[in-house]
Structure formats: structure tokens, C-alpha cells
Amino acid sequence: MNSPAPHYCECDFGECRTDLLPLLFEMSQIVTETGNLSTTLQILVRLMKRHMKVIRGMVTLYNTDYGKIFIHESFGLTDEEAAKGVYFLGEGITGKVVESGQSIIVPRISEEPEFLNRTGSRDDVADSKLSFLCVPIMRGRKVMGTISAERIYDNQSLLKLDVEILSILAATTAYAVELHLLENVRKVELEAENRRLHNALKKKFKPDNIVGNSKPMQEVFNLIEKVSRSRTTVLILGESGVGKERVAHAIHYNSPNSAEPFIIFNCAALPESIIESELFGHEKGSFTGATALRKGRFEEANGGTIFLDEVGELSLPMQAKLLRVLQEKTFERVGGNVPIKVNLRIIAATNRDLPEMVANGEFREDLYYRLNVFPITIPPLRERGNDIIELADFIVAKFAEEMGIAIHRISTPAINMLLCYHWPGNVRELENIIARAMVLADDGVIHGYHLPPSLQPPVVSEVTGGVGSLDARLNAIEYEMIVEALKLHHGNTTEAAAQLGLTRRILGLRMAKYALNHKDYR
């Protein structure tokens, strides 16, 4: 009769592992009942330090979005050393374990070229005699991290046995690791992204970044700064195209509630039959096509700000409903009878003369006074002086990046044309004109003849005899070249003529044609 094969227990190798069982059971229960990774890792550390004689231990997690493996928990490392422990997929022993999903045993750290010592914790000569074990933490085929251990080993069999034990520990912690990655790492990334976007919006719309240094705009900035601190209702007044929406953004994103919603609604963009449902929402079945409950803009803006652009276009019935929201901060959805309370700031804007509308019975007087708590009037572009040039340069830089067109400067005659124009369309019109001129410019410079006929000097129009004709275009170019030469040479007609390839007499005749005086350029 053959004798049975010899059976070895863990204690036969000089170290006993049976005392691990109670702690393994405790770990599995915590994971099953709570999925708490922090508590699970506390027990894991105790197991490795006390019962496996591990000198250094690490638990790394794998962030798949960024392809990085970082140390989440460790012992035997300083905080500074742990912070250095960041690996990419396939990099070093840890990276290879995550990449392959297979355990790796390094019997002697000093004899393994793949060992990176990224943390810098193994500079001691004695550390070169340590063994390094690394096992993957897996759920199915997905690798979520690793457990690593370093200790002195004299027995190859014990080395393999401890890899098996670490694999059991990894399998036990896998569920808690997966929950942590889903609930925390991704959450942290989303929160960081949200903060980044919010800060970008705040920077974009803060008053300092509204282009302009003229006195009228400085007064506007001062009002924005004051009203941003409170939740006061604001009425923004000004001509079409002056930037009322941009001011509304600046107020919201510099307020204490800047992290809350900012909802924009154009009161002139939709038919009256739809506006009520858009603003206040509707109940399911309240009208044909209302197949589900829908929240309105006021509910969406709860806690933050709603910007009502073109408020002067609302009908009298809608004005009455808006008045109730301003007075009581409550409303009902279309088809509903349950009052909904909201806490928000209302910013309204219009380019219309509301007092005149009140006098004509077109706008409710009580609503006007409710809206006109803190009025801010945005000056038209023609009253902002050199802001026009600053705005033009800003728009050129913005469009150059967006359109991929290299524009180096705006010529002096073109600048003069911009300054002399009355700008009925304000900043919006300036943007359109600059965009058109950039497409026409082919030498990196916006010249006066790239601007539309409405901006051309009257003297040029009178000489050309017809807007848009060939003569008009040629005379506009000639006029600009003469002005540029006179400006460059400070009114010296001899030098200007030489630059243009003309005699002084011919230049004098051309200057007379356009009523130009050399003294104006000294």
C-alpha cells in the first residue's frame, strides 16, 4: 500500500498563517455588509504588518480615465514618498501587473531591472535584499489596482504562499475598491471639472473682463460690483447690441450664488401662446401635446438667477403673471393648481422706453416699479470713446483664433473710420464689421477700404460719385495710402510723396481732392 503524499501546512515553512483566518473573515464581513474601503484597508494593513512581517505595503488604484496608477493606502512610506508613487500602464512592476492582470514575484529587488523605486524609499543598501510581491485587484477581467508587499524571504515556498494570501486579500477587497472608484474617484473628477468650468465662466464674465475703460463703462462696472453682493432685482437698460446679456452674466457669476443655475429667456423669441408654458412649466395633459410634466425656466433657475431679455415685449397678461412671481416668489404650472415657491434673483433687460410704455398703457406701472429696483444703463458704443479701438482689437484677436486668420493690426485710416461712425448697432454691429473686414484682408492688416461703405469718409464718397463702384473702391484705397504716408512722416509732404512714388505737386493735388491738410498730421 502506497503511503500518502506528504502534506505541509503553513507552519512547516517557519511561519504560521493560520492566525490570519479570523481577520480574513472580519474583512469579508465588512466588505459584504458595508463595502467600506477605508475600514477594509485598515484590517489589510494589520494583516500585512503583524502576521506577514511585511516591511512596506501599498494598495494602488487604477484611474482608467487618465491611465494613471496611484498609491491610495500604504505603510512604511512617508507621505512625500507615497505621493511620488504614480505609474502609467505597463510602467515598472506595478504597471505591468495592472496591464497583464498577473501577479509578479521579485525575489531580490537589487536583481530586477524593471524595479523603478519610483517612491525613492529603497535607497538603503539593506533594502536591496528585500523581495517584492505584487498582485492585481480584479473584478471579473477588470483590473482596478494592486496590492504590493516587501519583506525579507529565505524560503521560495513561503514566497509563493504569501502571493496566494495576497491574492485572497485582493479578491476580498475587490468589491470595496470597485465601489470606491465608482463613488469617489469619478465623483472627484466630476467635481474638479465642474470647478474648472465654473471658474472659467466666472473669469469670462467678471466685470474686469468686459472690454472698456471709458468713464461711462467704469460707472457700469461699479454698479455691477455693488449689486452682485445681494439678490436685488436688476433692470438692465440700453440700445440693442450694447451687451446687456454680458452684464447679466457678470452680475450672476460674481454673486454669492454663482454656483447655482443661470437661466436665460428671451421674451421676444417665442409666440405668446408658448411663453407661459416655457416660463412656468406645465402639467401632464394640460393641453394637446403635453404628454409629460415639464418644469419651466423659473423652476430651473431656483436658487440662482433668471435673465429675462426683451422684457418689454411681454403681453399685459404675461406681465401680470410675472408681477406675481416678483411679489410672492410663487406660481403655478399651466394646468396645475399647486403653488410652487422659488428663491431666485430676476434680472430683466430691454431696449425699449418703459416709462413711455407705461404712459401709453403698454406696460404695467406696478411691474415697472418692481423691476426698476436697481437700474443699470449700458452706454451706446458711440459714447464710449476709445473703447471702440480696444473692443476692435479684442474682437480681431478673438476672431483670428476662431477663424484661423492672421491679422496683425488695424490701419490708422480704418481706426479713424471706426471712431467717426455713429454705431446704431453698437458692439454687435462692430463684431459683424470686423468679421467681414478680416475675411477681406489679405496682407494681415485691416485697411479702411475693407470696411463697408457706411463707414467711408464723406469726402471720399463725394469724390467717387457712387457707393460700391470701381472708382469708389480705388479712391478709398488712394485716400488711405495718402493718410498713412502723412501720418508716418508727421505731415512732411516731401517724404510722404517720395514714399508713394509721387512728386510733391501731384501729392498736393491728390490731398486737395480729399480735403487733406498736412498740418493735421504733424
Short mmCIF file of C-alpha atoms in Angstrom, two decimals:
data_model
loop_
_atom_site.label_atom_id
_atom_site.label_comp_id
_atom_site.label_asym_id
_atom_site.label_seq_id
_atom_site.Cartn_x
_atom_site.Cartn_y
_atom_site.Cartn_z
CA MET A 1 0.00 0.00 0.00
CA ASN A 2 1.39 3.40 -1.10
CA SER A 3 1.86 5.94 1.61
CA PRO A 4 0.01 9.28 1.10
CA ALA A 5 1.88 12.26 -0.29
CA PRO A 6 3.32 14.46 2.45
CA HIS A 7 1.12 17.43 3.39
CA TYR A 8 2.64 20.68 4.51
CA CYS A 9 0.88 23.34 6.49
CA GLU A 10 1.97 26.95 6.54
CA CYS A 11 3.78 26.44 9.84
CA ASP A 12 6.17 23.93 8.20
CA PHE A 13 7.87 26.87 6.44
CA GLY A 14 8.90 28.53 9.67
CA GLU A 15 6.00 30.97 9.82
CA CYS A 16 2.39 30.20 10.64
CA ARG A 17 -0.51 31.69 8.67
CA THR A 18 -3.48 30.11 10.49
CA ASP A 19 -3.89 33.19 12.69
CA LEU A 20 -4.82 35.13 9.56
CA LEU A 21 -8.18 33.39 9.29
CA PRO A 22 -10.14 35.45 11.88
CA LEU A 23 -9.02 38.72 10.32
CA LEU A 24 -9.79 37.47 6.79
CA PHE A 25 -13.29 36.57 7.97
CA GLU A 26 -13.71 40.02 9.55
CA MET A 27 -12.59 41.68 6.30
CA SER A 28 -15.04 39.69 4.20
CA GLN A 29 -17.91 40.58 6.52
CA ILE A 30 -17.15 44.31 6.41
CA VAL A 31 -16.93 44.25 2.63
CA THR A 32 -20.19 42.29 2.33
CA GLU A 33 -22.13 44.46 4.76
CA THR A 34 -20.83 47.97 4.06
CA GLY A 35 -18.39 47.95 1.14
CA ASN A 36 -16.34 50.47 3.16
CA LEU A 37 -12.85 50.57 1.63
CA SER A 38 -11.23 52.56 4.43
CA THR A 39 -12.21 50.05 7.14
CA THR A 40 -11.28 47.14 4.89
CA LEU A 41 -7.81 48.54 4.25
CA GLN A 42 -7.23 49.11 7.96
CA ILE A 43 -7.61 45.36 8.54
CA LEU A 44 -5.50 44.64 5.45
CA VAL A 45 -2.65 46.73 6.86
CA ARG A 46 -2.86 44.92 10.19
CA LEU A 47 -2.67 41.56 8.42
CA MET A 48 0.37 42.50 6.37
CA LYS A 49 2.30 44.19 9.21
CA ARG A 50 1.61 41.83 12.09
CA HIS A 51 1.08 38.45 10.53
CA MET A 52 3.09 38.52 7.28
CA LYS A 53 6.12 40.51 8.53
CA VAL A 54 5.80 42.96 5.65
CA ILE A 55 8.16 45.95 5.90
CA ARG A 56 6.39 48.11 3.32
CA GLY A 57 2.95 47.67 1.84
CA MET A 58 0.97 49.55 -0.80
CA VAL A 59 -2.53 49.48 -2.25
CA THR A 60 -2.69 51.21 -5.62
CA LEU A 61 -5.81 52.14 -7.60
CA TYR A 62 -6.06 52.42 -11.37
CA ASN A 63 -7.74 55.53 -12.83
CA THR A 64 -8.77 54.39 -16.31
CA ASP A 65 -9.79 57.86 -17.49
CA TYR A 66 -6.28 59.22 -17.11
CA GLY A 67 -4.37 55.93 -17.43
CA LYS A 68 -2.65 56.52 -14.08
CA ILE A 69 -1.98 54.13 -11.20
CA PHE A 70 -1.56 55.91 -7.85
CA ILE A 71 -0.92 54.86 -4.25
CA HIS A 72 -4.14 55.01 -2.26
CA GLU A 73 -3.01 53.42 1.01
CA SER A 74 0.45 52.47 2.28
CA PHE A 75 2.64 51.84 5.31
CA GLY A 76 6.39 52.09 5.60
CA LEU A 77 6.35 55.12 3.29
CA THR A 78 6.29 58.81 4.16
CA ASP A 79 3.51 60.98 2.71
CA GLU A 80 6.05 62.51 0.32
CA GLU A 81 7.23 59.09 -0.87
CA ALA A 82 3.65 57.87 -1.35
CA ALA A 83 2.81 60.97 -3.40
CA LYS A 84 5.62 60.07 -5.83
CA GLY A 85 4.15 56.61 -6.41
CA VAL A 86 2.32 57.31 -9.68
CA TYR A 87 2.69 54.85 -12.57
CA PHE A 88 1.35 54.51 -16.09
CA LEU A 89 0.02 51.30 -17.59
CA GLY A 90 2.91 48.88 -18.27
CA GLU A 91 5.41 51.02 -16.36
CA GLY A 92 7.52 49.20 -13.76
CA ILE A 93 6.34 46.13 -11.86
CA THR A 94 3.11 47.77 -10.70
CA GLY A 95 2.22 48.96 -14.19
CA LYS A 96 2.90 45.52 -15.67
CA VAL A 97 0.67 43.80 -13.09
CA VAL A 98 -2.20 46.18 -13.91
CA GLU A 99 -1.59 45.74 -17.64
CA SER A 100 -1.42 41.94 -17.56
CA GLY A 101 -3.66 41.10 -14.62
CA GLN A 102 -0.99 38.62 -13.46
CA SER A 103 0.92 38.54 -10.17
CA ILE A 104 4.68 39.20 -10.23
CA ILE A 105 7.30 37.99 -7.72
CA VAL A 106 10.68 39.76 -7.48
CA PRO A 107 12.89 37.56 -5.21
CA ARG A 108 15.56 40.26 -4.92
CA ILE A 109 14.84 43.90 -5.66
CA SER A 110 18.51 44.57 -6.45
CA GLU A 111 18.48 41.99 -9.25
CA GLU A 112 15.35 43.26 -11.06
CA PRO A 113 15.94 45.97 -13.73
CA GLU A 114 12.18 46.59 -14.07
CA PHE A 115 12.01 47.73 -10.46
CA LEU A 116 11.70 51.55 -10.63
CA ASN A 117 11.88 52.65 -6.97
CA ARG A 118 9.58 55.49 -8.04
CA THR A 119 8.85 56.47 -4.42
CA GLY A 120 12.57 56.76 -3.59
CA SER A 121 12.07 54.80 -0.37
CA ARG A 122 14.54 51.98 -1.11
CA ASP A 123 17.89 53.76 -1.20
CA ASP A 124 19.25 51.86 1.78
CA VAL A 125 21.67 49.03 0.91
CA ALA A 126 19.71 46.68 3.16
CA ASP A 127 16.63 47.25 1.03
CA SER A 128 18.30 45.57 -1.94
CA LYS A 129 17.88 42.21 -0.18
CA LEU A 130 14.10 42.58 0.05
CA SER A 131 11.64 40.62 -2.05
CA PHE A 132 8.75 42.40 -3.76
CA LEU A 133 5.33 40.82 -4.33
CA CYS A 134 2.60 42.47 -6.40
CA VAL A 135 -0.87 41.03 -7.11
CA PRO A 136 -3.78 42.56 -9.07
CA ILE A 137 -7.10 43.60 -7.55
CA MET A 138 -9.70 42.37 -10.04
CA ARG A 139 -13.44 42.16 -10.61
CA GLY A 140 -14.04 39.75 -13.46
CA ARG A 141 -11.44 40.68 -16.05
CA LYS A 142 -11.20 44.31 -14.98
CA VAL A 143 -8.02 45.27 -13.09
CA MET A 144 -8.74 48.04 -10.58
CA GLY A 145 -5.42 48.25 -8.74
CA THR A 146 -2.76 46.22 -6.93
CA ILE A 147 -1.57 45.10 -3.51
CA SER A 148 2.20 45.14 -3.08
CA ALA A 149 4.39 43.88 -0.22
CA GLU A 150 8.10 43.98 0.61
CA ARG A 151 9.86 41.77 3.13
CA ILE A 152 12.90 39.54 3.64
CA TYR A 153 12.38 35.98 2.41
CA ASP A 154 14.66 32.97 2.75
CA ASN A 155 12.19 30.37 1.55
CA GLN A 156 10.89 30.19 -2.05
CA SER A 157 7.87 28.15 -1.00
CA LEU A 158 6.90 30.76 1.58
CA LEU A 159 7.28 33.42 -1.10
CA LYS A 160 4.70 31.67 -3.32
CA LEU A 161 2.43 31.01 -0.35
CA ASP A 162 2.31 34.72 0.53
CA VAL A 163 1.47 35.61 -3.07
CA GLU A 164 -1.54 33.30 -2.73
CA ILE A 165 -2.51 35.01 0.53
CA LEU A 166 -2.16 38.48 -1.06
CA SER A 167 -4.35 37.25 -3.92
CA ILE A 168 -7.02 36.22 -1.40
CA LEU A 169 -6.75 39.67 0.22
CA ALA A 170 -7.05 41.31 -3.21
CA ALA A 171 -10.16 39.27 -4.04
CA THR A 172 -11.66 40.18 -0.66
CA THR A 173 -11.11 43.93 -1.15
CA ALA A 174 -12.14 44.00 -4.83
CA TYR A 175 -15.80 44.83 -4.21
CA ALA A 176 -14.95 47.71 -1.84
CA VAL A 177 -12.34 49.03 -4.31
CA GLU A 178 -14.86 48.98 -7.15
CA LEU A 179 -17.41 50.90 -5.08
CA HIS A 180 -14.77 53.44 -4.08
CA LEU A 181 -13.70 54.03 -7.68
CA LEU A 182 -17.28 54.47 -8.83
CA GLU A 183 -18.39 56.69 -5.98
CA ASN A 184 -15.29 58.69 -5.15
CA VAL A 185 -12.65 58.88 -7.86
CA ARG A 186 -15.16 59.64 -10.61
CA LYS A 187 -17.02 62.00 -8.27
CA VAL A 188 -13.79 63.87 -7.51
CA GLU A 189 -13.04 64.15 -11.24
CA LEU A 190 -16.52 65.48 -11.97
CA GLU A 191 -16.29 67.96 -9.10
CA ALA A 192 -12.89 69.13 -10.32
CA GLU A 193 -14.23 69.52 -13.87
CA ASN A 194 -17.26 71.40 -12.54
CA ARG A 195 -14.99 73.76 -10.58
CA ARG A 196 -12.81 74.29 -13.65
CA LEU A 197 -15.79 75.15 -15.87
CA HIS A 198 -17.34 77.35 -13.19
CA ASN A 199 -14.09 79.26 -12.69
CA ALA A 200 -13.76 79.65 -16.45
CA LEU A 201 -17.27 81.09 -16.63
CA LYS A 202 -16.62 83.36 -13.67
CA LYS A 203 -13.41 84.61 -15.25
CA LYS A 204 -15.10 85.07 -18.61
CA PHE A 205 -17.94 87.16 -17.27
CA LYS A 206 -16.35 89.08 -14.42
CA PRO A 207 -16.57 92.89 -14.89
CA ASP A 208 -12.81 93.25 -15.31
CA ASN A 209 -13.09 91.20 -18.48
CA ILE A 210 -15.83 93.31 -20.06
CA VAL A 211 -13.74 95.27 -22.52
CA GLY A 212 -13.63 99.02 -22.00
CA ASN A 213 -12.03 101.65 -19.80
CA SER A 214 -14.15 104.67 -20.62
CA LYS A 215 -15.73 106.63 -17.80
CA PRO A 216 -19.31 105.52 -18.67
CA MET A 217 -18.24 101.85 -18.52
CA GLN A 218 -16.33 102.33 -15.26
CA GLU A 219 -19.59 103.55 -13.74
CA VAL A 220 -21.31 100.41 -15.03
CA PHE A 221 -18.59 98.22 -13.50
CA ASN A 222 -19.05 99.97 -10.17
CA LEU A 223 -22.80 99.24 -10.22
CA ILE A 224 -22.19 95.59 -11.17
CA GLU A 225 -19.81 95.17 -8.24
CA LYS A 226 -22.32 96.67 -5.79
CA VAL A 227 -25.40 94.75 -6.92
CA SER A 228 -23.58 91.41 -7.26
CA ARG A 229 -23.31 91.15 -3.47
CA SER A 230 -27.10 90.96 -2.99
CA ARG A 231 -30.09 89.26 -4.62
CA THR A 232 -31.75 92.53 -5.64
CA THR A 233 -33.83 92.62 -8.81
CA VAL A 234 -31.90 94.35 -11.61
CA LEU A 235 -33.19 96.13 -14.72
CA ILE A 236 -30.58 96.50 -17.48
CA LEU A 237 -31.35 99.24 -20.00
CA GLY A 238 -29.64 100.13 -23.25
CA GLU A 239 -29.83 100.06 -27.01
CA SER A 240 -29.81 96.83 -28.96
CA GLY A 241 -26.34 95.30 -29.18
CA VAL A 242 -24.69 97.11 -26.25
CA GLY A 243 -24.04 93.88 -24.29
CA LYS A 244 -26.88 93.66 -21.78
CA GLU A 245 -26.65 89.86 -21.57
CA ARG A 246 -22.93 90.07 -20.85
CA VAL A 247 -23.63 92.41 -17.93
CA ALA A 248 -26.24 89.96 -16.61
CA HIS A 249 -23.64 87.18 -16.75
CA ALA A 250 -21.17 89.36 -14.85
CA ILE A 251 -23.71 90.07 -12.10
CA HIS A 252 -24.57 86.39 -11.63
CA TYR A 253 -21.05 84.94 -11.81
CA ASN A 254 -19.73 87.44 -9.28
CA SER A 255 -22.56 86.86 -6.81
CA PRO A 256 -22.57 84.55 -3.75
CA ASN A 257 -24.91 82.26 -5.74
CA SER A 258 -22.60 81.95 -8.74
CA ALA A 259 -22.53 78.15 -8.43
CA GLU A 260 -26.32 78.00 -8.86
CA PRO A 261 -28.16 77.97 -12.24
CA PHE A 262 -28.15 80.95 -14.61
CA ILE A 263 -31.13 80.68 -16.95
CA ILE A 264 -31.59 82.95 -19.98
CA PHE A 265 -35.01 83.54 -21.55
CA ASN A 266 -35.71 85.87 -24.48
CA CYS A 267 -39.25 87.20 -24.11
CA ALA A 268 -39.43 88.18 -27.78
CA ALA A 269 -38.23 84.88 -29.23
CA LEU A 270 -41.44 82.85 -28.83
CA PRO A 271 -45.18 83.32 -29.56
CA GLU A 272 -47.30 84.37 -26.59
CA SER A 273 -49.11 81.00 -26.54
CA ILE A 274 -45.83 79.23 -25.72
CA ILE A 275 -44.20 81.75 -23.38
CA GLU A 276 -46.36 80.86 -20.34
CA SER A 277 -45.52 77.16 -20.61
CA GLU A 278 -41.82 77.95 -21.15
CA LEU A 279 -41.61 80.23 -18.11
CA PHE A 280 -43.84 78.38 -15.65
CA GLY A 281 -43.90 74.81 -16.99
CA HIS A 282 -46.98 72.64 -17.48
CA GLU A 283 -48.66 69.59 -16.03
CA LYS A 284 -49.15 66.40 -17.98
CA GLY A 285 -52.30 66.60 -20.11
CA SER A 286 -52.79 70.33 -19.53
CA PHE A 287 -53.07 70.90 -23.30
CA THR A 288 -52.75 68.96 -26.55
CA GLY A 289 -49.20 67.69 -26.84
CA ALA A 290 -48.44 67.95 -23.10
CA THR A 291 -47.53 64.27 -22.77
CA ALA A 292 -45.43 64.73 -19.63
CA LEU A 293 -44.88 67.15 -16.78
CA ARG A 294 -42.36 69.83 -17.67
CA LYS A 295 -40.57 72.30 -15.43
CA GLY A 296 -40.40 75.92 -16.58
CA ARG A 297 -37.50 78.33 -16.59
CA PHE A 298 -38.36 79.73 -13.16
CA GLU A 299 -38.12 76.26 -11.59
CA GLU A 300 -34.86 75.57 -13.43
CA ALA A 301 -33.42 78.82 -12.08
CA ASN A 302 -34.42 78.11 -8.46
CA GLY A 303 -31.57 79.09 -6.15
CA GLY A 304 -29.81 81.07 -8.89
CA THR A 305 -30.68 83.75 -11.44
CA ILE A 306 -33.13 84.09 -14.33
CA PHE A 307 -32.35 86.66 -17.03
CA LEU A 308 -35.45 87.91 -18.87
CA ASP A 309 -34.20 89.59 -22.04
CA GLU A 310 -36.51 91.91 -24.01
CA VAL A 311 -38.96 92.05 -21.08
CA GLY A 312 -40.71 94.99 -22.74
CA GLU A 313 -42.12 92.59 -25.36
CA LEU A 314 -44.30 90.66 -22.87
CA SER A 315 -48.06 90.97 -23.25
CA LEU A 316 -50.13 92.53 -20.45
CA PRO A 317 -51.48 89.13 -19.24
CA MET A 318 -47.93 87.74 -19.02
CA GLN A 319 -46.82 90.90 -17.25
CA ALA A 320 -49.43 90.21 -14.57
CA LYS A 321 -48.12 86.67 -14.06
CA LEU A 322 -44.54 87.94 -13.87
CA LEU A 323 -45.60 90.53 -11.30
CA ARG A 324 -46.91 87.77 -9.02
CA VAL A 325 -43.57 85.93 -9.17
CA LEU A 326 -41.75 89.14 -8.27
CA GLN A 327 -44.10 89.87 -5.37
CA GLU A 328 -44.65 86.42 -3.89
CA LYS A 329 -41.94 84.23 -5.48
CA THR A 330 -44.69 81.67 -6.26
CA PHE A 331 -46.54 80.49 -9.38
CA GLU A 332 -48.47 77.51 -10.74
CA ARG A 333 -47.62 75.41 -13.75
CA VAL A 334 -50.00 75.58 -16.72
CA GLY A 335 -52.85 73.19 -15.93
CA GLY A 336 -51.87 72.94 -12.26
CA ASN A 337 -53.20 74.44 -9.03
CA VAL A 338 -50.33 73.70 -6.63
CA PRO A 339 -48.28 76.82 -5.78
CA ILE A 340 -44.57 76.40 -6.45
CA LYS A 341 -42.22 78.59 -4.45
CA VAL A 342 -38.84 79.65 -5.81
CA ASN A 343 -35.91 81.57 -4.39
CA LEU A 344 -34.05 83.39 -7.15
CA ARG A 345 -32.83 86.70 -8.49
CA ILE A 346 -34.59 88.22 -11.51
CA ILE A 347 -32.54 90.28 -13.96
CA ALA A 348 -34.58 91.89 -16.73
CA ALA A 349 -33.36 93.79 -19.78
CA THR A 350 -34.94 95.87 -22.51
CA ASN A 351 -34.01 98.37 -25.21
CA ARG A 352 -37.46 99.98 -25.05
CA ASP A 353 -38.55 103.11 -23.17
CA LEU A 354 -40.56 101.53 -20.33
CA PRO A 355 -41.80 104.84 -18.78
CA GLU A 356 -43.23 105.80 -22.18
CA MET A 357 -44.83 102.36 -22.50
CA VAL A 358 -46.34 102.80 -19.03
CA ALA A 359 -47.76 106.18 -20.09
CA ASN A 360 -49.26 104.57 -23.21
CA GLY A 361 -50.79 101.67 -21.25
CA GLU A 362 -48.49 99.11 -22.89
CA PHE A 363 -46.58 98.18 -19.74
CA ARG A 364 -47.91 97.73 -16.21
CA GLU A 365 -46.82 100.52 -13.92
CA ASP A 366 -46.64 98.23 -10.85
CA LEU A 367 -44.45 95.76 -12.75
CA TYR A 368 -42.19 98.57 -13.92
CA TYR A 369 -41.55 99.70 -10.36
CA ARG A 370 -40.97 96.08 -9.24
CA LEU A 371 -38.38 95.59 -11.97
CA ASN A 372 -36.75 99.02 -11.66
CA VAL A 373 -35.28 98.36 -8.20
CA PHE A 374 -31.66 98.65 -9.36
CA PRO A 375 -31.42 100.01 -12.92
CA ILE A 376 -28.16 99.81 -14.88
CA THR A 377 -27.97 101.71 -18.17
CA ILE A 378 -25.35 100.47 -20.63
CA PRO A 379 -23.98 103.37 -22.71
CA PRO A 380 -24.12 103.09 -26.52
CA LEU A 381 -20.83 102.43 -28.28
CA ARG A 382 -20.68 105.94 -29.79
CA GLU A 383 -20.43 107.38 -26.26
CA ARG A 384 -17.56 105.14 -25.18
CA GLY A 385 -14.71 106.97 -26.96
CA ASN A 386 -11.54 104.94 -27.33
CA ASP A 387 -13.31 101.81 -26.06
CA ILE A 388 -14.13 101.33 -29.74
CA ILE A 389 -10.46 100.72 -30.56
CA GLU A 390 -9.95 98.47 -27.54
CA LEU A 391 -13.05 96.48 -28.49
CA ALA A 392 -11.94 96.26 -32.13
CA ASP A 393 -8.52 94.88 -31.11
CA PHE A 394 -10.18 92.40 -28.76
CA ILE A 395 -12.60 91.23 -31.47
CA VAL A 396 -9.76 90.88 -34.00
CA ALA A 397 -7.78 88.71 -31.58
CA LYS A 398 -10.82 86.55 -30.78
CA PHE A 399 -11.86 86.05 -34.41
CA ALA A 400 -8.24 85.48 -35.52
CA GLU A 401 -8.10 82.46 -33.23
CA GLU A 402 -11.58 81.21 -34.16
CA MET A 403 -11.26 81.77 -37.93
CA GLY A 404 -7.58 80.93 -38.27
CA ILE A 405 -6.83 84.29 -39.94
CA ALA A 406 -3.64 86.14 -39.00
CA ILE A 407 -4.43 89.85 -38.63
CA HIS A 408 -1.60 91.95 -37.18
CA ARG A 409 -3.19 95.38 -36.90
CA ILE A 410 -5.89 97.83 -37.93
CA SER A 411 -4.61 100.69 -40.11
CA THR A 412 -4.90 104.31 -38.96
CA PRO A 413 -7.49 105.34 -41.57
CA ALA A 414 -9.59 102.31 -40.61
CA ILE A 415 -9.33 103.29 -36.93
CA ASN A 416 -10.43 106.83 -37.79
CA MET A 417 -13.43 105.45 -39.66
CA LEU A 418 -14.38 103.29 -36.68
CA LEU A 419 -14.12 106.28 -34.33
CA CYS A 420 -16.18 108.58 -36.58
CA TYR A 421 -19.05 106.14 -37.18
CA HIS A 422 -22.25 106.52 -35.10
CA TRP A 423 -22.75 102.74 -34.48
CA PRO A 424 -26.53 102.26 -34.45
CA GLY A 425 -25.97 98.52 -33.91
CA ASN A 426 -23.37 99.04 -31.17
CA VAL A 427 -20.97 96.20 -30.20
CA ARG A 428 -22.91 93.60 -32.20
CA GLU A 429 -22.51 95.71 -35.36
CA LEU A 430 -18.81 96.23 -34.61
CA GLU A 431 -18.32 92.46 -34.39
CA ASN A 432 -20.02 91.92 -37.75
CA ILE A 433 -17.97 94.64 -39.45
CA ILE A 434 -14.67 93.34 -38.06
CA ALA A 435 -15.52 89.77 -39.08
CA ARG A 436 -16.24 90.92 -42.66
CA ALA A 437 -13.06 93.01 -42.83
CA MET A 438 -10.92 90.11 -41.61
CA VAL A 439 -12.18 87.91 -44.43
CA LEU A 440 -11.33 90.62 -46.98
CA ALA A 441 -7.89 91.46 -45.55
CA ASP A 442 -5.13 89.61 -47.39
CA ASP A 443 -1.97 91.24 -46.04
CA GLY A 444 -2.53 90.85 -42.30
CA VAL A 445 -3.85 94.41 -41.98
CA ILE A 446 -7.43 95.72 -41.88
CA HIS A 447 -7.48 98.76 -44.15
CA GLY A 448 -10.17 101.39 -44.46
CA TYR A 449 -11.28 100.03 -47.82
CA HIS A 450 -12.10 96.72 -46.13
CA LEU A 451 -14.83 98.47 -44.13
CA PRO A 452 -18.36 98.82 -45.55
CA PRO A 453 -19.44 101.97 -47.49
CA SER A 454 -21.42 103.26 -44.49
CA LEU A 455 -18.11 103.87 -42.66
CA GLN A 456 -16.26 105.56 -45.54
CA PRO A 457 -15.43 109.28 -45.03
CA PRO A 458 -17.94 111.68 -46.64
CA VAL A 459 -15.17 113.33 -48.68
CA VAL A 460 -14.33 110.01 -50.36
CA SER A 461 -17.99 109.30 -51.11
CA GLU A 462 -18.42 112.74 -52.65
CA VAL A 463 -15.37 112.35 -54.88
CA THR A 464 -16.17 108.80 -56.00
CA GLY A 465 -19.61 109.66 -57.30
CA GLY A 466 -21.16 106.31 -56.38
CA VAL A 467 -21.01 103.92 -53.44
CA GLY A 468 -19.73 100.49 -54.38
CA SER A 469 -18.40 101.50 -57.81
CA LEU A 470 -14.87 100.77 -59.05
CA ASP A 471 -13.97 104.45 -58.67
CA ALA A 472 -15.24 104.38 -55.08
CA ARG A 473 -13.02 101.43 -54.21
CA LEU A 474 -9.92 102.90 -55.92
CA ASN A 475 -10.39 106.31 -54.29
CA ALA A 476 -10.85 104.71 -50.86
CA ILE A 477 -7.54 102.88 -51.28
CA GLU A 478 -5.80 106.03 -52.52
CA TYR A 479 -7.17 108.08 -49.63
CA GLU A 480 -5.95 105.56 -47.07
CA MET A 481 -2.45 105.31 -48.57
CA ILE A 482 -2.04 109.09 -48.52
CA VAL A 483 -3.24 109.36 -44.92
CA GLU A 484 -0.91 106.52 -43.83
CA ALA A 485 2.09 108.21 -45.51
CA LEU A 486 1.31 111.62 -43.99
CA LYS A 487 0.92 110.08 -40.55
CA LEU A 488 4.16 108.08 -40.88
CA HIS A 489 6.17 111.17 -41.87
CA HIS A 490 4.41 113.56 -39.47
CA GLY A 491 2.92 115.73 -42.21
CA ASN A 492 6.15 116.10 -44.23
CA THR A 493 4.76 116.12 -47.79
CA THR A 494 8.19 115.73 -49.43
CA GLU A 495 8.91 112.46 -47.60
CA ALA A 496 5.29 111.27 -47.99
CA ALA A 497 5.43 111.89 -51.74
CA ALA A 498 8.72 110.01 -52.01
CA GLN A 499 7.24 107.02 -50.21
CA LEU A 500 4.22 106.99 -52.53
CA GLY A 501 6.34 107.45 -55.67
CA LEU A 502 4.74 110.81 -56.48
CA THR A 503 6.03 114.31 -56.99
CA ARG A 504 5.27 116.81 -54.27
CA ARG A 505 2.97 118.68 -56.69
CA ILE A 506 0.96 115.56 -57.60
CA LEU A 507 0.61 114.65 -53.92
CA GLY A 508 -0.69 118.18 -53.23
CA LEU A 509 -3.36 117.74 -55.92
CA ARG A 510 -4.44 114.37 -54.51
CA MET A 511 -4.58 115.83 -50.98
CA ALA A 512 -6.77 118.68 -52.23
CA LYS A 513 -9.05 116.11 -53.85
CA TYR A 514 -9.73 114.61 -50.42
CA ALA A 515 -9.53 117.89 -48.44
CA LEU A 516 -6.48 116.65 -46.53
CA ASN A 517 -4.20 119.14 -44.73
CA HIS A 518 -0.62 118.11 -43.92
CA LYS A 519 -0.73 120.22 -40.72
CA ASP A 520 -3.25 117.78 -39.24
CA TYR A 521 -0.58 115.06 -39.18
CA ARG A 522 2.30 116.94 -37.53
#
